CSV table of C-alpha atoms and ligand atoms in Angstrom, one decimal:
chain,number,residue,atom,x,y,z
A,1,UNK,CA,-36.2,28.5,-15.6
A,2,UNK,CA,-34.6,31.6,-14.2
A,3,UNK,CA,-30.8,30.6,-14.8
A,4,UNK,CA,-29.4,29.8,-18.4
A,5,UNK,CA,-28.8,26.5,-19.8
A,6,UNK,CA,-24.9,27.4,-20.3
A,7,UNK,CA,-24.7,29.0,-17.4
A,8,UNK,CA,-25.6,25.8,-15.4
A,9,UNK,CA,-23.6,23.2,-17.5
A,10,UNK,CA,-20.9,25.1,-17.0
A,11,UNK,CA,-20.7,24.4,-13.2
A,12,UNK,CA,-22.0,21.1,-13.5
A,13,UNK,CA,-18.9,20.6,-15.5
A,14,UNK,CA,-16.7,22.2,-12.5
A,15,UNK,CA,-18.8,20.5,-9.8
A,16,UNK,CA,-17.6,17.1,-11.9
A,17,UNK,CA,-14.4,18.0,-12.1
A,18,UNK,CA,-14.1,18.6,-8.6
A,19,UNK,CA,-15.9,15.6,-7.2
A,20,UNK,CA,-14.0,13.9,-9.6
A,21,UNK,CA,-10.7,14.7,-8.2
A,22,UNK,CA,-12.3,13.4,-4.5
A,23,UNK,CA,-12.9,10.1,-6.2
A,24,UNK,CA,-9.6,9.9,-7.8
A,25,UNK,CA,-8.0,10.8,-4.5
A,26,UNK,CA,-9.5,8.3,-2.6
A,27,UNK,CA,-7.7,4.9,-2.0
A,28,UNK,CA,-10.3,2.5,-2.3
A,29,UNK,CA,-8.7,0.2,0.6
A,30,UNK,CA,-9.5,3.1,2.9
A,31,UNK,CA,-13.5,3.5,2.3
A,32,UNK,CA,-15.9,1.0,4.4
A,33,UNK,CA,-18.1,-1.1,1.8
A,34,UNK,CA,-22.1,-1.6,2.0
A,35,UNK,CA,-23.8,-4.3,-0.2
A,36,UNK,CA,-27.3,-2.9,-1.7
A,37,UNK,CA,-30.4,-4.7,-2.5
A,38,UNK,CA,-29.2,-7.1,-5.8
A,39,UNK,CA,-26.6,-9.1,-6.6
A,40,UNK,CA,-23.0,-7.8,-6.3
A,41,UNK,CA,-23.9,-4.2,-5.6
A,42,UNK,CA,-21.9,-2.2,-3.7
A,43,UNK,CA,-21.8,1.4,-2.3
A,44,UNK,CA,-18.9,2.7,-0.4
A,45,UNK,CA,-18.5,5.6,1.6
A,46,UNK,CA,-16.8,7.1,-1.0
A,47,UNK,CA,-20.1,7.1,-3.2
A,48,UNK,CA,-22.1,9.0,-0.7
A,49,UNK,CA,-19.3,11.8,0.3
A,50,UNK,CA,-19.1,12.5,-3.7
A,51,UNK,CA,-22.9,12.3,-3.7
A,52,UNK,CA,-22.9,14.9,-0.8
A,53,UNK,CA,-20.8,17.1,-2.1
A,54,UNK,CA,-22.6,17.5,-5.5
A,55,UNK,CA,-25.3,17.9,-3.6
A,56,UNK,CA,-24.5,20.7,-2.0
A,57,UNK,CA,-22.4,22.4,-5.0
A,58,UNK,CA,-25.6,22.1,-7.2
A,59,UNK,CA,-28.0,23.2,-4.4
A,60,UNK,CA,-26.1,26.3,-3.1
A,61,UNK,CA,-26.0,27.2,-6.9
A,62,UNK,CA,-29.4,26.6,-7.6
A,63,UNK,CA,-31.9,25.4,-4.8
A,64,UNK,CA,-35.0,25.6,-7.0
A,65,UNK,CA,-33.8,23.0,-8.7
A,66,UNK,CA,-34.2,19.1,-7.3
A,67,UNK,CA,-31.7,16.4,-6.9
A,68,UNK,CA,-32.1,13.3,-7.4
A,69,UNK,CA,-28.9,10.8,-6.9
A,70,UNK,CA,-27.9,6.7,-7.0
A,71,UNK,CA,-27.5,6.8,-3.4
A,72,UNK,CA,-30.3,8.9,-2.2
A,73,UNK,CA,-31.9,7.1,0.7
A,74,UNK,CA,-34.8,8.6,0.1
A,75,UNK,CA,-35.7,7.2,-3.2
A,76,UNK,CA,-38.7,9.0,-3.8
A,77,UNK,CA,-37.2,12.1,-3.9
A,78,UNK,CA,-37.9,12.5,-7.9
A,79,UNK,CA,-40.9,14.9,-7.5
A,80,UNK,CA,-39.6,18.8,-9.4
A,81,UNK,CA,-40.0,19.2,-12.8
A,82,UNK,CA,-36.6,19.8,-13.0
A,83,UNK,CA,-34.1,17.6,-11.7
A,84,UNK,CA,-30.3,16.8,-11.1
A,85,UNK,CA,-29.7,13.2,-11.9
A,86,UNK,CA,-26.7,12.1,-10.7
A,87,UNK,CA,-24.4,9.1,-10.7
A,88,UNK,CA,-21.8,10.2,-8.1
A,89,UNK,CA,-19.3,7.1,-9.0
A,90,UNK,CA,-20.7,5.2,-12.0
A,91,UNK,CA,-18.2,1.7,-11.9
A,92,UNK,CA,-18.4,1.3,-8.3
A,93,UNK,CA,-17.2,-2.4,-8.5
A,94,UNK,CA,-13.8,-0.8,-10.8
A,95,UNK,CA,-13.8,1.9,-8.2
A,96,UNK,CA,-13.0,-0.5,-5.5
A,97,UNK,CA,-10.8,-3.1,-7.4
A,98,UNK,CA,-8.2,-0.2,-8.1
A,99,UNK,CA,-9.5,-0.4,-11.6
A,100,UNK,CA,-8.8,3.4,-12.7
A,101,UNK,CA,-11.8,3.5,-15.2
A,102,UNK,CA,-15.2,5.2,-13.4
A,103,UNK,CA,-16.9,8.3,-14.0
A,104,UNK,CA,-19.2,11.3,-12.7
A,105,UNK,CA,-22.2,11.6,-14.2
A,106,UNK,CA,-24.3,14.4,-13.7
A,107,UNK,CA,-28.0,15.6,-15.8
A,108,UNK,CA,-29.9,18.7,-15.9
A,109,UNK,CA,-33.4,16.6,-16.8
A,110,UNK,CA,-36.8,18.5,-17.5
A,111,UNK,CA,-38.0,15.4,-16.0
A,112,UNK,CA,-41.9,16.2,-16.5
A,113,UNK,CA,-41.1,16.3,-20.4
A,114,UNK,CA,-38.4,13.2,-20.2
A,115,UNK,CA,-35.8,14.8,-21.5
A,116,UNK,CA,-32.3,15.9,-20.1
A,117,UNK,CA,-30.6,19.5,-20.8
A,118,UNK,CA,-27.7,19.1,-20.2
A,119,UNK,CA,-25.4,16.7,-19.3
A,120,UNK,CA,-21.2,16.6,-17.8
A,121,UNK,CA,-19.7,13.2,-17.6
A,122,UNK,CA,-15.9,13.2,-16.0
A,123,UNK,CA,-13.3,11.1,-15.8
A,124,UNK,CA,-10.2,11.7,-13.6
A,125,UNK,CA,-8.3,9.1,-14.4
A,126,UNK,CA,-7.8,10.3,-17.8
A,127,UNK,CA,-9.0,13.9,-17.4
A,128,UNK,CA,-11.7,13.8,-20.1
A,129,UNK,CA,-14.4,15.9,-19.7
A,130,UNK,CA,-17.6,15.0,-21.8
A,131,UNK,CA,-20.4,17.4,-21.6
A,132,UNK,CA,-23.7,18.7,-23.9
A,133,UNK,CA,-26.4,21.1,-23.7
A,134,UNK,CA,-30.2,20.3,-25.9
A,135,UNK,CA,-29.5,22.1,-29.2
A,136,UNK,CA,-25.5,22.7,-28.2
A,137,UNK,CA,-23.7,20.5,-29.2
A,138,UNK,CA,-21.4,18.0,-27.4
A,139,UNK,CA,-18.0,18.7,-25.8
A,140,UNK,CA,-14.7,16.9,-25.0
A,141,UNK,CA,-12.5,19.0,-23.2
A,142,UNK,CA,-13.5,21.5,-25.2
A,143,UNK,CA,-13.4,20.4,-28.5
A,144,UNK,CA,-16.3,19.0,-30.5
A,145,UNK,CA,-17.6,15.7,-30.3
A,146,UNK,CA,-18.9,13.6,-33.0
A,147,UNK,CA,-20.1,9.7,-33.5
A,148,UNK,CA,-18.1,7.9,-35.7
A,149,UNK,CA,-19.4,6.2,-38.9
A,150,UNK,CA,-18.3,2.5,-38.1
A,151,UNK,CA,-20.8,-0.3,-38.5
A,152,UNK,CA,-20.8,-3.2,-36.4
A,153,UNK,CA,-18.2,-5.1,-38.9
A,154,UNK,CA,-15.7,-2.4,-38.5
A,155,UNK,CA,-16.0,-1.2,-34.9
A,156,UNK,CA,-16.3,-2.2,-31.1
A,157,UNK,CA,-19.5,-2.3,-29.3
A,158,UNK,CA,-19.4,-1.9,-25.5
A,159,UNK,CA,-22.6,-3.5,-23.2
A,160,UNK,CA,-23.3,-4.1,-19.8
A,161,UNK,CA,-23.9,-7.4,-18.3
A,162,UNK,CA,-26.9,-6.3,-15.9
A,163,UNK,CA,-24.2,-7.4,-12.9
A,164,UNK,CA,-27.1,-6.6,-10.2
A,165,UNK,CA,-30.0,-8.3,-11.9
A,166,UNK,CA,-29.1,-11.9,-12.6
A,167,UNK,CA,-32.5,-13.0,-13.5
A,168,UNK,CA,-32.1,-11.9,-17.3
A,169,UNK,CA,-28.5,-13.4,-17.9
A,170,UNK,CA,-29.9,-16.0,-20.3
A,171,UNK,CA,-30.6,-13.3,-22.0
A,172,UNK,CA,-27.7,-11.3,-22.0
A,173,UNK,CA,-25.8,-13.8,-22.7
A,174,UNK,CA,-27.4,-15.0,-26.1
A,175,UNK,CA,-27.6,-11.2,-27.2
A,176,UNK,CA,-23.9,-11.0,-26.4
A,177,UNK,CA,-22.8,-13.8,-28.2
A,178,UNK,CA,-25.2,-12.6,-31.2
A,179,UNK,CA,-23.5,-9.2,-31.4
A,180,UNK,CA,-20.0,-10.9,-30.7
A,181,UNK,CA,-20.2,-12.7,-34.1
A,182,UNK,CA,-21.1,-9.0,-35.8
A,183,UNK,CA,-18.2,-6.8,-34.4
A,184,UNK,CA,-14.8,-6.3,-34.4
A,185,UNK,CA,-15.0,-7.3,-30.4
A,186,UNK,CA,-17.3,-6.2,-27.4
A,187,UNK,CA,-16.1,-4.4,-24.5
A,188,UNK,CA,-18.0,-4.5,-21.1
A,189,UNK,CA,-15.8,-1.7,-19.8
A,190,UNK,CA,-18.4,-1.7,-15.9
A,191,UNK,CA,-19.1,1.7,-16.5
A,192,UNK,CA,-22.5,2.8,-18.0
A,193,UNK,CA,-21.9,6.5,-18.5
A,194,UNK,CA,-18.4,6.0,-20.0
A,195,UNK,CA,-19.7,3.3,-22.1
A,196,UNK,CA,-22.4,6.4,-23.7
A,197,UNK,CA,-19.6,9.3,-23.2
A,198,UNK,CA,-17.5,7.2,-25.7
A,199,UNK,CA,-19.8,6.3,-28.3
A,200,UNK,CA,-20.8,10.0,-28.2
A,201,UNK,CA,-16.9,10.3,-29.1
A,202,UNK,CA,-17.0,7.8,-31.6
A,203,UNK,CA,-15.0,5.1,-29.8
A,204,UNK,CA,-17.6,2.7,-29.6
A,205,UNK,CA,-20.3,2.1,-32.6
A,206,UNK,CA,-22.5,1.2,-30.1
A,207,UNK,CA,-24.0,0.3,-26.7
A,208,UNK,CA,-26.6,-1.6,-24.7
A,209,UNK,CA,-27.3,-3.3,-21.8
A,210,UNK,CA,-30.7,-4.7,-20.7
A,211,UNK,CA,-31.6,-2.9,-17.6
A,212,UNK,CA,-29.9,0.6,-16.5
A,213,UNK,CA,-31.1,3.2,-13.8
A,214,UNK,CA,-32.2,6.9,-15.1
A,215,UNK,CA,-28.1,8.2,-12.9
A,216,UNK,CA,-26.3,5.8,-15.4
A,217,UNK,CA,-27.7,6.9,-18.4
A,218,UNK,CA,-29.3,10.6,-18.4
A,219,UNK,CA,-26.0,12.4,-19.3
A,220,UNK,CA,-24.8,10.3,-21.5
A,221,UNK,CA,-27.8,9.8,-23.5
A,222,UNK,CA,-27.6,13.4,-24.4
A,223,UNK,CA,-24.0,13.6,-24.8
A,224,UNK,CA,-25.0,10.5,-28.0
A,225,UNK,CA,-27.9,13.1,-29.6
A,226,UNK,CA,-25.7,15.9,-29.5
A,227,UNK,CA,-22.9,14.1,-30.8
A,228,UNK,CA,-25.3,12.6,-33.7
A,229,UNK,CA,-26.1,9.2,-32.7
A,230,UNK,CA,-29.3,7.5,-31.5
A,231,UNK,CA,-30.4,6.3,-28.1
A,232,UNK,CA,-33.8,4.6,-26.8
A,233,UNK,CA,-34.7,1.4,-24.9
A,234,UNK,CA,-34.8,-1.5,-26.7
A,235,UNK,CA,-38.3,-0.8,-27.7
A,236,UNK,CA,-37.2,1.6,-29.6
A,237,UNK,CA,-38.8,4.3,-27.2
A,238,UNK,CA,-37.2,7.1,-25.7
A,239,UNK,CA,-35.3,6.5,-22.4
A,240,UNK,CA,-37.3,7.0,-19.3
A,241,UNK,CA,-35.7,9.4,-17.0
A,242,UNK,CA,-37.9,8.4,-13.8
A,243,UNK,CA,-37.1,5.0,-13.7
A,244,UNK,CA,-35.3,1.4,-14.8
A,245,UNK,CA,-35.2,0.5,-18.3
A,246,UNK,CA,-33.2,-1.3,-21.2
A,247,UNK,CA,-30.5,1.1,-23.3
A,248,UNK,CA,-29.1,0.7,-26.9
A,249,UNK,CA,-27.6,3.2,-28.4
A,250,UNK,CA,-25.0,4.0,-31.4
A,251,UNK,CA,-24.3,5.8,-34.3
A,252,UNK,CA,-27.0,5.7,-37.0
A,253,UNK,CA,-25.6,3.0,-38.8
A,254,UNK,CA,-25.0,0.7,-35.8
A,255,UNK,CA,-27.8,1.7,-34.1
A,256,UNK,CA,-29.8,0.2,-36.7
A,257,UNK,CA,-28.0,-2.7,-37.1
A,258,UNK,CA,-27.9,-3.5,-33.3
A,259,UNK,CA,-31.8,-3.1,-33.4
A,260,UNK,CA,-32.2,-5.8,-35.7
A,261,UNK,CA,-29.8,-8.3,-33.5
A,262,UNK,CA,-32.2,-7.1,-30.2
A,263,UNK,CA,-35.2,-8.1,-32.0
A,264,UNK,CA,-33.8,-11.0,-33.2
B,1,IPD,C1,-23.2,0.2,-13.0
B,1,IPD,C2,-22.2,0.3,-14.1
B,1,IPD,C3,-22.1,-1.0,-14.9
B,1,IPD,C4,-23.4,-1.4,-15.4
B,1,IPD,C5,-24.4,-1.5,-14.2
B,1,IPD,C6,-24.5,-0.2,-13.5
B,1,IPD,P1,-22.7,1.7,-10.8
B,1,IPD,O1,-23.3,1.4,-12.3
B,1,IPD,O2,-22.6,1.4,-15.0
B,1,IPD,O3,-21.3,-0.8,-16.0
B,1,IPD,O4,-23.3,-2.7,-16.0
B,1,IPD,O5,-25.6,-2.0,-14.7
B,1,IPD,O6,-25.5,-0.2,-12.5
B,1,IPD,O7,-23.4,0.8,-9.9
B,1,IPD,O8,-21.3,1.3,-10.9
B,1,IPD,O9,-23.0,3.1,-10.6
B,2,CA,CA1,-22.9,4.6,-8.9
């Protein structure tokens, strides 16, 4: 790669920022609304102008490198090595209920090797920006982020309810109720990336939900390994950043403790 690592966070963090700030500005009751293959999944025309303009941010910054987005038409556009994965609104559905709690998500992934470089994650709503570079560290707004020490007993776990896939609810409803009697309280806060951004910042102990896209969790997976914590699919193998698959993550202690209730 000709361009350095910091170099390109930094205006993924500014190309964040500013797409951000379109979402935030955007009253949902003005954006036409499209269902999308699945159960109660949305994309509105708010999605795709943030999409297109990270698009073009990213690419007049660095064309050699590819982009790969949630609303992509063209879904098999995944073929560089090196990739832009990109969640232009993760929490669509709180996007358009007026709930002020989504997020842009944006990875630098080697995706050849399955790993990201580095990752920005922003929300406008409360001006946090969470970002990390392989071997940097992770950042929010600046200041050093770490995951906190909790164990399931003494902190909140968030998950996802797999809204657009309701074939495995069985499933996620007996895991839910398993890790329900373990923790302080769960929070399903309909935001994937968030959900990782604050475990990375040691708000959540943990995380998981059984079926995520590569978009939802390639930033903040790194933002949880620079922060200290631990992230794989529910295997126990590293996320896949080319396609679908399950995601727990937490810090070390209730990582390992949520493990155990997954293989229950
Ligand atoms: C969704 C959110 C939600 C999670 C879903 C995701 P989207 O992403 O992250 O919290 O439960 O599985 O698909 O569609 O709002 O970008
Ligand atoms: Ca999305």
């Amino acid at each position: 790669m000709t361009r350095d690592i910091n170099e390109i966070c930094r205006v993924m963090c500014l190309t964040a920022k500013s797409a951000g700030r379109i979402m935030h500005g955007t009253n949902p009751a003005d954006v036409g609304i499209t269902q999308k293959p699945g159960t109660a999944n949305y994309v509105t025309e708010c999605d795709v102008a943030v999409q297109k303009f990270i698009a073009r941010e990213l690419s007049v910054f660095s064309p050699e490198i590819g982009f790969f987005g949630e609303e992509d038409t063209e879904k098999g556009k995944l073929i560089s090595d090196l990739a832009f994965v990109v969640d232009p609104i993760d929490g669509t559905s709180n996007f358009m209920m007026g709930l002020r709690l989504s997020a842009v998500s944006i990875a630098l992934c080697d995706v050849k090797a399955n790993r990201t470089l580095a990752a920005a994650v922003y929300c406008p709503y409360t001006d946090e920006l969470f970002w990390a570079t392989l071997g940097g560290g992770a950042y929010l707004n600046g200041e050093p982020m770490q995951v906190s020490a909790r164990d399931l007993e003494h902190g909140l776990a968030g998950y996802g309810s797999t809204p657009y896939d309701r074939t495995v609810a069985d499933r996620h409803m007996a895991l839910l109720s398993r890790v329900y009697a373990k923790c302080i309280d769960v929070r399903n806060l309909g935001t994937a990336a968030l959900h990782l951004a604050y475990v990375a910042a040691g708000r959540l102990c943990a995380f998981y939900e059984l079926r995520l896209s590569p978009w939802d969790y390639a930033a903040g997976a790194l933002l949880i390994t620079e922060a200290g914590g631990k992230i794989t699919n529910f295997s126990g193998d590293p996320l896949d950043l080319s396609a679908p698959d399950s995601v727990m993550a937490g810090n070390p202690v209730a990582y390992a403790e949520l493990k155990e209730l997954i293989e229950e």
